[in-house]
Amino acid sequence: MRVHIACIGRLKNGPERTLFDRYADRIGKAGRSVSIGPLSVSELAESRAQRDDDRKAEEARALLAAMPSGAVIIALDETGKTRSSTSFCEDLVRLRDAGTADVAFVIGGPDGHGPALLKAARLSLALGPMTWPHQIARVLVAEQIYRAITIASGHPYHRA
């Protein structure tokens, strides 16, 4: 099952990029044994529309267009469900075992997601009750995908 992250905003060079790249590399290597990965990323520009509703709608259209056809969409949203790492792993394994070819984690812009994207998402997932900058959210998602792979493979990385 291929894994995608589609996001509004670009990750510049720096510590967040270094950490993200480390997890992306680990996903590519460790994921082979459990048929999860590799990871690809689509970075899209923030909308310049004046109204926030217009920005969200424009960004939702761009994000949806950037995903592979038929991908299961998981929207990262502050109002989404919180999951334990183990539950998150179970969700990914269930998708893989159901024959899902592509899963896409979607990170919106500063205004959040437009209704079209939230409607298309199979799941809205929160990274806790706090709001995170998209750079950190991207690192957290990559780390949790890697953690899920290690849980699925029985690797000792996850010690809960």
Coordinates of N, CA, C and O in Angstrom, one line a residue:
M1 N 0.9 -1.2 0.0 CA 0.0 0.0 0.0 C 0.9 1.2 0.0 O 1.7 1.4 0.9
R2 N 0.8 2.0 -1.0 CA 1.6 3.3 -1.1 C 1.0 4.3 -0.2 O -0.2 4.4 0.0
V3 N 1.9 5.1 0.4 CA 1.5 6.2 1.3 C 1.8 7.5 0.8 O 3.0 7.7 0.3
H4 N 0.9 8.5 0.9 CA 1.1 9.8 0.3 C 0.8 10.8 1.4 O -0.1 10.6 2.3
I5 N 1.5 11.9 1.4 CA 1.2 13.1 2.2 C 1.0 14.2 1.3 O 1.9 14.5 0.5
A6 N -0.2 14.8 1.3 CA -0.5 16.0 0.5 C -0.7 17.1 1.4 O -1.5 17.0 2.4
C7 N 0.0 18.2 1.2 CA -0.1 19.3 2.1 C -0.1 20.7 1.4 O 0.5 20.8 0.4
I8 N -0.7 21.6 2.1 CA -0.6 23.0 1.7 C 0.7 23.6 2.4 O 0.8 23.4 3.6
G9 N 1.6 24.2 1.7 CA 2.8 24.7 2.2 C 4.0 23.9 1.9 O 3.9 22.6 1.7
R10 N 5.1 24.5 1.9 CA 6.4 23.8 1.6 C 7.2 23.7 2.8 O 7.2 24.6 3.7
L11 N 7.9 22.6 2.9 CA 8.8 22.3 4.0 C 10.2 22.8 3.6 O 10.8 22.2 2.7
K12 N 10.7 23.9 4.2 CA 12.0 24.5 3.8 C 13.1 23.6 4.4 O 12.9 22.9 5.4
N13 N 14.3 23.9 3.9 CA 15.5 23.2 4.5 C 15.6 23.7 6.0 O 15.4 24.8 6.3
G14 N 16.0 22.7 6.8 CA 16.1 23.0 8.2 C 15.9 21.8 9.1 O 15.8 20.7 8.5
P15 N 15.8 21.9 10.4 CA 15.6 20.8 11.2 C 14.3 20.0 11.0 O 14.4 18.7 11.0
E16 N 13.2 20.6 10.6 CA 12.0 19.9 10.3 C 12.2 19.0 9.1 O 11.7 17.9 9.0
R17 N 12.8 19.6 8.0 CA 13.1 18.9 6.8 C 14.0 17.7 7.1 O 13.7 16.6 6.6
T18 N 15.0 17.9 7.8 CA 15.9 16.8 8.2 C 15.2 15.7 8.9 O 15.4 14.5 8.5
L19 N 14.4 16.0 9.9 CA 13.7 15.0 10.6 C 12.7 14.3 9.8 O 12.6 13.0 9.8
F20 N 11.9 15.0 9.0 CA 10.9 14.4 8.1 C 11.6 13.5 7.1 O 11.2 12.3 6.9
D21 N 12.7 13.9 6.5 CA 13.4 13.1 5.5 C 13.9 11.8 6.2 O 13.9 10.7 5.6
R22 N 14.3 11.8 7.5 CA 14.8 10.7 8.2 C 13.6 9.6 8.3 O 13.8 8.5 8.0
Y23 N 12.4 10.1 8.7 CA 11.3 9.2 8.8 C 10.8 8.7 7.4 O 10.5 7.5 7.3
A24 N 10.9 9.6 6.4 CA 10.5 9.1 5.1 C 11.4 8.0 4.6 O 10.9 7.0 4.0
D25 N 12.7 8.1 4.9 CA 13.7 7.1 4.5 C 13.4 5.8 5.3 O 13.4 4.7 4.7
R26 N 13.1 5.9 6.6 CA 12.8 4.7 7.4 C 11.5 4.1 6.9 O 11.4 2.8 6.8
I27 N 10.5 4.8 6.5 CA 9.3 4.3 6.0 C 9.5 3.5 4.7 O 9.1 2.3 4.6
G28 N 10.4 4.0 3.8 CA 10.7 3.3 2.6 C 11.4 2.0 2.8 O 11.1 1.0 2.1
K29 N 12.3 2.0 3.8 CA 13.1 0.8 4.1 C 12.3 -0.2 4.9 O 12.2 -1.4 4.5
A30 N 11.8 0.2 6.0 CA 11.1 -0.7 7.0 C 9.7 -1.2 6.4 O 9.3 -2.3 6.7
G31 N 9.1 -0.3 5.7 CA 7.7 -0.6 5.2 C 7.6 -1.7 4.2 O 6.6 -2.4 4.1
R32 N 8.7 -2.0 3.5 CA 8.7 -3.1 2.5 C 8.3 -4.4 3.1 O 7.6 -5.2 2.5
S33 N 8.8 -4.7 4.3 CA 8.5 -6.0 5.0 C 7.0 -6.2 5.3 O 6.6 -7.3 5.5
V34 N 6.3 -5.1 5.4 CA 4.8 -5.2 5.8 C 3.9 -4.6 4.7 O 2.8 -4.3 4.9
S35 N 4.5 -4.3 3.5 CA 3.8 -3.8 2.4 C 3.1 -2.5 2.6 O 2.0 -2.2 2.2
I36 N 3.8 -1.6 3.4 CA 3.3 -0.2 3.6 C 4.4 0.7 3.2 O 5.5 0.7 3.7
G37 N 4.1 1.5 2.2 CA 5.1 2.5 1.6 C 5.4 2.1 0.2 O 4.8 1.2 -0.4
P38 N 6.2 2.9 -0.5 CA 7.0 4.0 0.0 C 6.1 5.2 0.2 O 4.9 5.2 0.0
L39 N 6.7 6.3 0.7 CA 6.1 7.5 1.0 C 6.4 8.6 -0.1 O 7.5 8.7 -0.5
S40 N 5.3 9.2 -0.6 CA 5.5 10.3 -1.5 C 4.8 11.6 -0.9 O 3.9 11.4 -0.1
V41 N 5.3 12.7 -1.3 CA 4.8 14.0 -0.8 C 4.4 14.9 -1.9 O 5.2 15.1 -2.9
S42 N 3.3 15.6 -1.8 CA 2.8 16.6 -2.7 C 2.7 17.9 -1.9 O 1.9 17.9 -0.9
E43 N 3.5 18.9 -2.3 CA 3.4 20.2 -1.6 C 2.7 21.2 -2.5 O 3.1 21.3 -3.7
L44 N 1.7 21.8 -2.0 CA 0.9 22.7 -2.8 C 0.9 24.1 -2.2 O 1.0 24.3 -1.0
A45 N 0.8 25.1 -3.1 CA 0.9 26.5 -2.6 C -0.4 26.9 -1.9 O -1.5 26.4 -2.2
E46 N -0.2 27.7 -1.0 CA -1.4 28.3 -0.2 C -2.2 29.2 -1.2 O -1.6 29.9 -2.0
S47 N -3.5 29.1 -1.0 CA -4.4 29.9 -1.9 C -4.2 31.4 -1.5 O -4.0 31.8 -0.3
R48 N -4.4 32.3 -2.5 CA -4.3 33.7 -2.3 C -5.7 34.4 -2.3 O -5.8 35.6 -2.3
A49 N -6.7 33.6 -2.2 CA -8.1 34.1 -2.2 C -8.3 35.0 -1.0 O -7.7 34.8 0.0
Q50 N -9.1 36.0 -1.1 CA -9.3 37.0 0.0 C -10.1 36.4 1.1 O -9.8 36.6 2.3
R51 N -11.1 35.6 0.8 CA -12.0 35.1 1.9 C -11.5 33.7 2.3 O -11.1 32.9 1.5
D52 N -11.6 33.4 3.6 CA -11.1 32.1 4.1 C -11.9 31.0 3.5 O -11.3 29.9 3.2
D53 N -13.2 31.1 3.4 CA -14.0 30.0 2.7 C -13.5 29.8 1.3 O -13.5 28.6 0.9
D54 N -13.2 30.8 0.6 CA -12.7 30.6 -0.8 C -11.3 30.0 -0.8 O -11.0 29.1 -1.6
R55 N -10.5 30.4 0.2 CA -9.1 29.8 0.3 C -9.3 28.3 0.6 O -8.6 27.4 0.0
K56 N -10.1 27.9 1.5 CA -10.3 26.5 1.9 C -10.8 25.7 0.7 O -10.4 24.6 0.5
A57 N -11.8 26.3 0.0 CA -12.4 25.6 -1.2 C -11.3 25.4 -2.3 O -11.2 24.3 -2.9
E58 N -10.6 26.4 -2.5 CA -9.5 26.3 -3.6 C -8.4 25.3 -3.2 O -8.0 24.5 -4.0
E59 N -8.0 25.3 -1.9 CA -7.0 24.4 -1.5 C -7.5 23.0 -1.5 O -6.8 22.0 -1.8
A60 N -8.8 22.8 -1.1 CA -9.4 21.5 -1.1 C -9.4 20.9 -2.5 O -9.0 19.7 -2.7
R61 N -9.8 21.7 -3.5 CA -9.7 21.3 -4.9 C -8.3 20.8 -5.3 O -8.1 19.8 -6.0
A62 N -7.3 21.7 -4.9 CA -5.9 21.3 -5.3 C -5.5 20.1 -4.6 O -4.8 19.2 -5.3
L63 N -5.8 19.9 -3.4 CA -5.4 18.7 -2.6 C -6.0 17.5 -3.2 O -5.3 16.4 -3.4
L64 N -7.3 17.5 -3.5 CA -8.0 16.4 -4.1 C -7.4 16.0 -5.4 O -7.3 14.8 -5.8
A65 N -7.0 17.0 -6.2 CA -6.5 16.8 -7.6 C -5.1 16.2 -7.5 O -4.6 15.5 -8.4
A66 N -4.4 16.4 -6.3 CA -3.0 15.9 -6.2 C -2.9 14.5 -5.8 O -1.8 13.9 -5.8
M67 N -4.0 13.9 -5.4 CA -4.0 12.5 -4.8 C -4.2 11.5 -5.9 O -4.9 11.8 -6.9
P68 N -3.6 10.3 -5.8 CA -3.9 9.3 -6.7 C -5.4 8.9 -6.8 O -6.1 9.0 -5.8
S69 N -5.8 8.5 -7.9 CA -7.2 8.1 -8.1 C -7.5 7.0 -7.2 O -6.8 6.0 -7.1
G70 N -8.6 7.0 -6.5 CA -9.1 6.0 -5.6 C -8.4 5.9 -4.2 O -8.6 5.0 -3.5
A71 N -7.5 6.9 -3.9 CA -6.8 6.8 -2.7 C -7.8 7.0 -1.5 O -8.8 7.7 -1.6
V72 N -7.5 6.3 -0.4 CA -8.3 6.5 0.8 C -7.7 7.8 1.5 O -6.5 7.8 1.7
I73 N -8.6 8.7 1.7 CA -8.1 10.0 2.2 C -8.3 10.1 3.7 O -9.4 9.8 4.3
I74 N -7.2 10.5 4.4 CA -7.3 10.7 5.9 C -6.9 12.2 6.1 O -5.8 12.6 5.8
A75 N -7.9 13.0 6.5 CA -7.7 14.4 6.7 C -7.1 14.7 8.1 O -7.7 14.2 9.0
L76 N -6.0 15.4 8.1 CA -5.5 15.8 9.4 C -6.3 17.1 9.8 O -6.2 18.1 9.1
D77 N -7.0 17.0 10.9 CA -7.9 18.1 11.2 C -8.1 18.2 12.7 O -8.2 17.2 13.4
E78 N -8.0 19.4 13.3 CA -8.0 19.5 14.7 C -9.3 19.0 15.4 O -9.4 18.7 16.6
T79 N -10.4 18.9 14.6 CA -11.6 18.4 15.1 C -11.8 16.9 14.9 O -12.8 16.3 15.2
G80 N -10.8 16.2 14.3 CA -10.8 14.8 14.0 C -10.7 13.9 15.2 O -10.5 14.4 16.3
K81 N -10.7 12.6 15.0 CA -10.5 11.7 16.1 C -9.1 11.5 16.4 O -8.2 11.6 15.6
T82 N -8.8 11.3 17.7 CA -7.5 11.0 18.2 C -7.4 9.5 18.3 O -8.3 8.8 18.6
R83 N -6.2 9.0 18.0 CA -6.0 7.6 18.0 C -4.7 7.3 18.7 O -3.8 8.1 18.7
S84 N -4.6 6.2 19.4 CA -3.4 5.7 19.9 C -2.5 5.2 18.8 O -3.0 5.0 17.7
S85 N -1.2 5.1 19.0 CA -0.3 4.6 17.9 C -0.7 3.2 17.5 O -0.7 2.9 16.3
T86 N -1.1 2.4 18.5 CA -1.5 1.0 18.2 C -2.8 1.0 17.3 O -2.9 0.2 16.4
S87 N -3.8 1.8 17.7 CA -5.0 1.9 16.9 C -4.7 2.4 15.5 O -5.3 2.0 14.5
F88 N -3.8 3.4 15.4 CA -3.5 3.9 14.1 C -2.8 2.8 13.3 O -3.2 2.7 12.1
C89 N -2.0 2.0 13.9 CA -1.4 0.9 13.2 C -2.4 -0.1 12.7 O -2.4 -0.5 11.5
E90 N -3.4 -0.4 13.5 CA -4.5 -1.3 13.2 C -5.3 -0.7 12.0 O -5.7 -1.5 11.1
D91 N -5.5 0.6 12.0 CA -6.2 1.2 10.9 C -5.4 1.0 9.6 O -6.0 0.6 8.5
L92 N -4.1 1.3 9.6 CA -3.3 1.1 8.4 C -3.3 -0.3 7.9 O -3.4 -0.6 6.7
V93 N -3.1 -1.3 8.8 CA -3.1 -2.7 8.5 C -4.4 -3.1 7.9 O -4.4 -3.9 6.9
R94 N -5.5 -2.6 8.5 CA -6.8 -3.0 8.0 C -7.0 -2.5 6.5 O -7.5 -3.2 5.7
L95 N -6.5 -1.3 6.3 CA -6.6 -0.7 4.9 C -5.8 -1.6 4.0 O -6.2 -1.9 2.9
R96 N -4.5 -1.9 4.4 CA -3.7 -2.7 3.5 C -4.3 -4.0 3.2 O -4.3 -4.5 2.1
D97 N -4.8 -4.7 4.3 CA -5.4 -6.0 4.1 C -6.7 -6.0 3.3 O -7.0 -7.0 2.7
A98 N -7.3 -4.9 3.2 CA -8.5 -4.8 2.4 C -8.2 -4.5 0.9 O -9.1 -4.4 0.1
G99 N -6.9 -4.4 0.6 CA -6.5 -4.3 -0.8 C -6.4 -2.8 -1.2 O -6.3 -2.5 -2.4
T100 N -6.3 -1.9 -0.2 CA -6.2 -0.5 -0.5 C -4.8 -0.3 -1.2 O -3.8 -0.6 -0.7
A101 N -4.8 0.4 -2.4 CA -3.6 0.6 -3.1 C -2.9 1.9 -2.6 O -1.6 1.9 -2.5
D102 N -3.6 2.9 -2.3 CA -3.1 4.2 -1.9 C -3.8 4.8 -0.7 O -5.1 4.8 -0.7
V103 N -3.1 5.3 0.3 CA -3.7 6.0 1.4 C -3.0 7.4 1.4 O -1.8 7.5 1.2
A104 N -3.8 8.5 1.5 CA -3.3 9.8 1.5 C -3.6 10.6 2.7 O -4.8 10.7 3.1
F105 N -2.6 11.1 3.4 CA -2.8 11.9 4.6 C -2.7 13.3 4.1 O -1.8 13.7 3.4
V106 N -3.7 14.1 4.5 CA -3.9 15.5 3.9 C -3.8 16.5 5.0 O -4.5 16.5 6.0
I107 N -2.8 17.4 4.8 CA -2.6 18.5 5.8 C -3.0 19.8 5.1 O -2.4 20.2 4.1
G108 N -4.0 20.5 5.7 CA -4.5 21.7 5.1 C -3.7 22.9 5.4 O -2.7 22.9 6.1
G109 N -4.1 24.1 4.9 CA -3.5 25.3 5.2 C -3.9 25.9 6.5 O -4.6 25.3 7.3
P110 N -3.5 27.2 6.8 CA -3.8 27.8 8.0 C -5.3 27.9 8.4 O -5.6 27.9 9.6
D111 N -6.1 27.9 7.4 CA -7.6 28.0 7.6 C -8.3 26.7 7.8 O -9.5 26.6 8.1
G112 N -7.5 25.6 7.6 CA -8.1 24.3 7.7 C -8.6 23.8 6.4 O -8.2 24.3 5.3
H113 N -9.4 22.7 6.4 CA -9.8 22.0 5.2 C -11.2 22.6 4.7 O -12.0 22.9 5.5
G114 N -11.4 22.6 3.4 CA -12.7 22.9 2.8 C -13.6 21.7 3.0 O -13.2 20.6 3.1
P115 N -14.9 22.0 2.9 CA -15.9 21.0 3.1 C -15.8 19.8 2.1 O -16.0 18.7 2.4
A116 N -15.4 20.1 0.8 CA -15.2 19.1 -0.2 C -14.2 18.0 0.2 O -14.4 16.8 0.0
L117 N -13.1 18.5 0.8 CA -12.1 17.5 1.2 C -12.6 16.7 2.4 O -12.4 15.5 2.5
L118 N -13.2 17.4 3.4 CA -13.6 16.7 4.6 C -14.7 15.6 4.2 O -14.7 14.6 4.8
K119 N -15.5 16.0 3.2 CA -16.5 15.0 2.8 C -15.9 13.8 2.1 O -16.4 12.7 2.2
A120 N -14.8 14.0 1.3 CA -14.1 13.0 0.6 C -13.3 12.1 1.5 O -13.0 11.0 1.2
A121 N -13.0 12.6 2.7 CA -12.1 11.8 3.6 C -12.8 10.7 4.3 O -14.0 10.8 4.7
R122 N -12.2 9.6 4.3 CA -12.7 8.4 5.1 C -12.6 8.6 6.6 O -13.4 8.1 7.3
L123 N -11.6 9.4 7.0 CA -11.4 9.6 8.4 C -10.8 11.0 8.6 O -9.9 11.4 7.8
S124 N -11.2 11.7 9.6 CA -10.5 12.9 10.0 C -9.8 12.6 11.3 O -10.3 12.0 12.3
L125 N -8.5 12.9 11.3 CA -7.6 12.5 12.4 C -7.0 13.7 13.0 O -6.5 14.6 12.3
A126 N -7.0 13.8 14.3 CA -6.4 14.9 15.0 C -5.1 14.4 15.7 O -5.0 13.2 16.1
L127 N -4.1 15.2 15.7 CA -2.8 14.9 16.4 C -2.8 15.4 17.8 O -1.8 15.8 18.3
G128 N -4.0 15.3 18.4 CA -4.2 15.8 19.8 C -5.0 17.1 19.8 O -5.4 17.6 18.7
P129 N -5.3 17.6 20.9 CA -6.2 18.8 21.0 C -5.5 20.1 20.6 O -6.2 21.1 20.4
M130 N -4.2 20.1 20.4 CA -3.5 21.3 20.1 C -3.5 21.5 18.5 O -3.5 20.5 17.8
T131 N -3.3 22.7 18.1 CA -3.1 22.9 16.7 C -1.6 23.0 16.4 O -0.8 23.6 17.2
W132 N -1.1 22.3 15.4 CA 0.3 22.3 15.1 C 0.6 23.0 13.7 O -0.2 22.9 12.8
P133 N 1.8 23.6 13.6 CA 2.2 24.2 12.3 C 2.3 23.0 11.3 O 2.7 21.9 11.7
H134 N 2.1 23.3 10.0 CA 2.1 22.2 9.0 C 3.4 21.5 9.0 O 3.5 20.3 8.7
Q135 N 4.5 22.2 9.2 CA 5.8 21.6 9.2 C 5.9 20.5 10.3 O 6.4 19.4 10.0
I136 N 5.5 20.8 11.5 CA 5.6 19.9 12.6 C 4.5 18.7 12.4 O 4.8 17.6 12.6
A137 N 3.3 19.1 11.9 CA 2.3 18.1 11.6 C 2.8 17.1 10.6 O 2.6 15.8 10.8
R138 N 3.6 17.5 9.6 CA 4.1 16.6 8.6 C 5.1 15.6 9.3 O 5.1 14.4 9.0
V139 N 6.0 16.1 10.1 CA 6.9 15.3 10.8 C 6.2 14.3 11.7 O 6.5 13.1 11.8
L140 N 5.2 14.8 12.5 CA 4.4 13.9 13.4 C 3.7 12.8 12.6 O 3.7 11.6 13.0
V141 N 3.1 13.1 11.5 CA 2.5 12.1 10.6 C 3.5 11.0 10.1 O 3.2 9.8 10.2
A142 N 4.6 11.5 9.6 CA 5.6 10.6 9.1 C 6.1 9.7 10.3 O 6.3 8.5 10.1
E143 N 6.3 10.3 11.4 CA 6.8 9.4 12.6 C 5.8 8.4 12.9 O 6.1 7.2 13.2
Q144 N 4.5 8.8 12.9 CA 3.5 7.8 13.3 C 3.3 6.7 12.2 O 3.0 5.6 12.6
I145 N 3.5 7.0 11.0 CA 3.5 6.0 9.9 C 4.6 5.0 10.1 O 4.4 3.8 10.1
Y146 N 5.8 5.6 10.4 CA 6.9 4.7 10.7 C 6.7 3.9 11.9 O 6.9 2.7 11.9
R147 N 6.2 4.5 13.0 CA 5.9 3.7 14.2 C 4.9 2.6 13.9 O 5.0 1.5 14.4
A148 N 3.8 2.9 13.1 CA 2.9 1.9 12.7 C 3.5 0.7 12.0 O 3.2 -0.5 12.3
I149 N 4.5 1.0 11.1 CA 5.2 0.0 10.4 C 6.0 -0.9 11.4 O 6.0 -2.1 11.3
T150 N 6.6 -0.3 12.4 CA 7.4 -1.0 13.4 C 6.5 -1.9 14.3 O 6.9 -3.0 14.6
I151 N 5.3 -1.4 14.6 CA 4.4 -2.2 15.4 C 3.9 -3.4 14.6 O 3.9 -4.5 15.1
A152 N 3.6 -3.1 13.3 CA 3.1 -4.2 12.4 C 4.2 -5.3 12.2 O 3.9 -6.5 12.0
S153 N 5.4 -4.9 12.2 CA 6.5 -5.8 12.0 C 7.1 -6.4 13.2 O 8.0 -7.3 13.2
G154 N 6.6 -6.0 14.4 CA 7.2 -6.5 15.6 C 8.5 -5.9 16.1 O 9.2 -6.5 16.9
H155 N 8.9 -4.8 15.5 CA 10.2 -4.2 15.8 C 10.0 -3.5 17.1 O 9.0 -3.0 17.5
P156 N 11.1 -3.4 17.9 CA 11.0 -2.9 19.3 C 11.0 -1.3 19.4 O 10.9 -0.8 20.5
Y157 N 10.9 -0.6 18.3 CA 10.9 0.8 18.3 C 9.7 1.3 19.2 O 9.9 2.3 20.0
H158 N 8.6 0.7 19.1 CA 7.4 1.1 19.9 C 7.4 0.3 21.1 O 7.3 -0.9 21.1
R159 N 7.5 0.9 22.3 CA 7.7 0.2 23.5 C 6.5 0.4 24.5 O 6.7 0.6 25.7
A160 N 5.3 0.5 24.0 CA 4.1 0.8 24.9 C 3.6 -0.5 25.4 O 3.7 -1.6 24.9

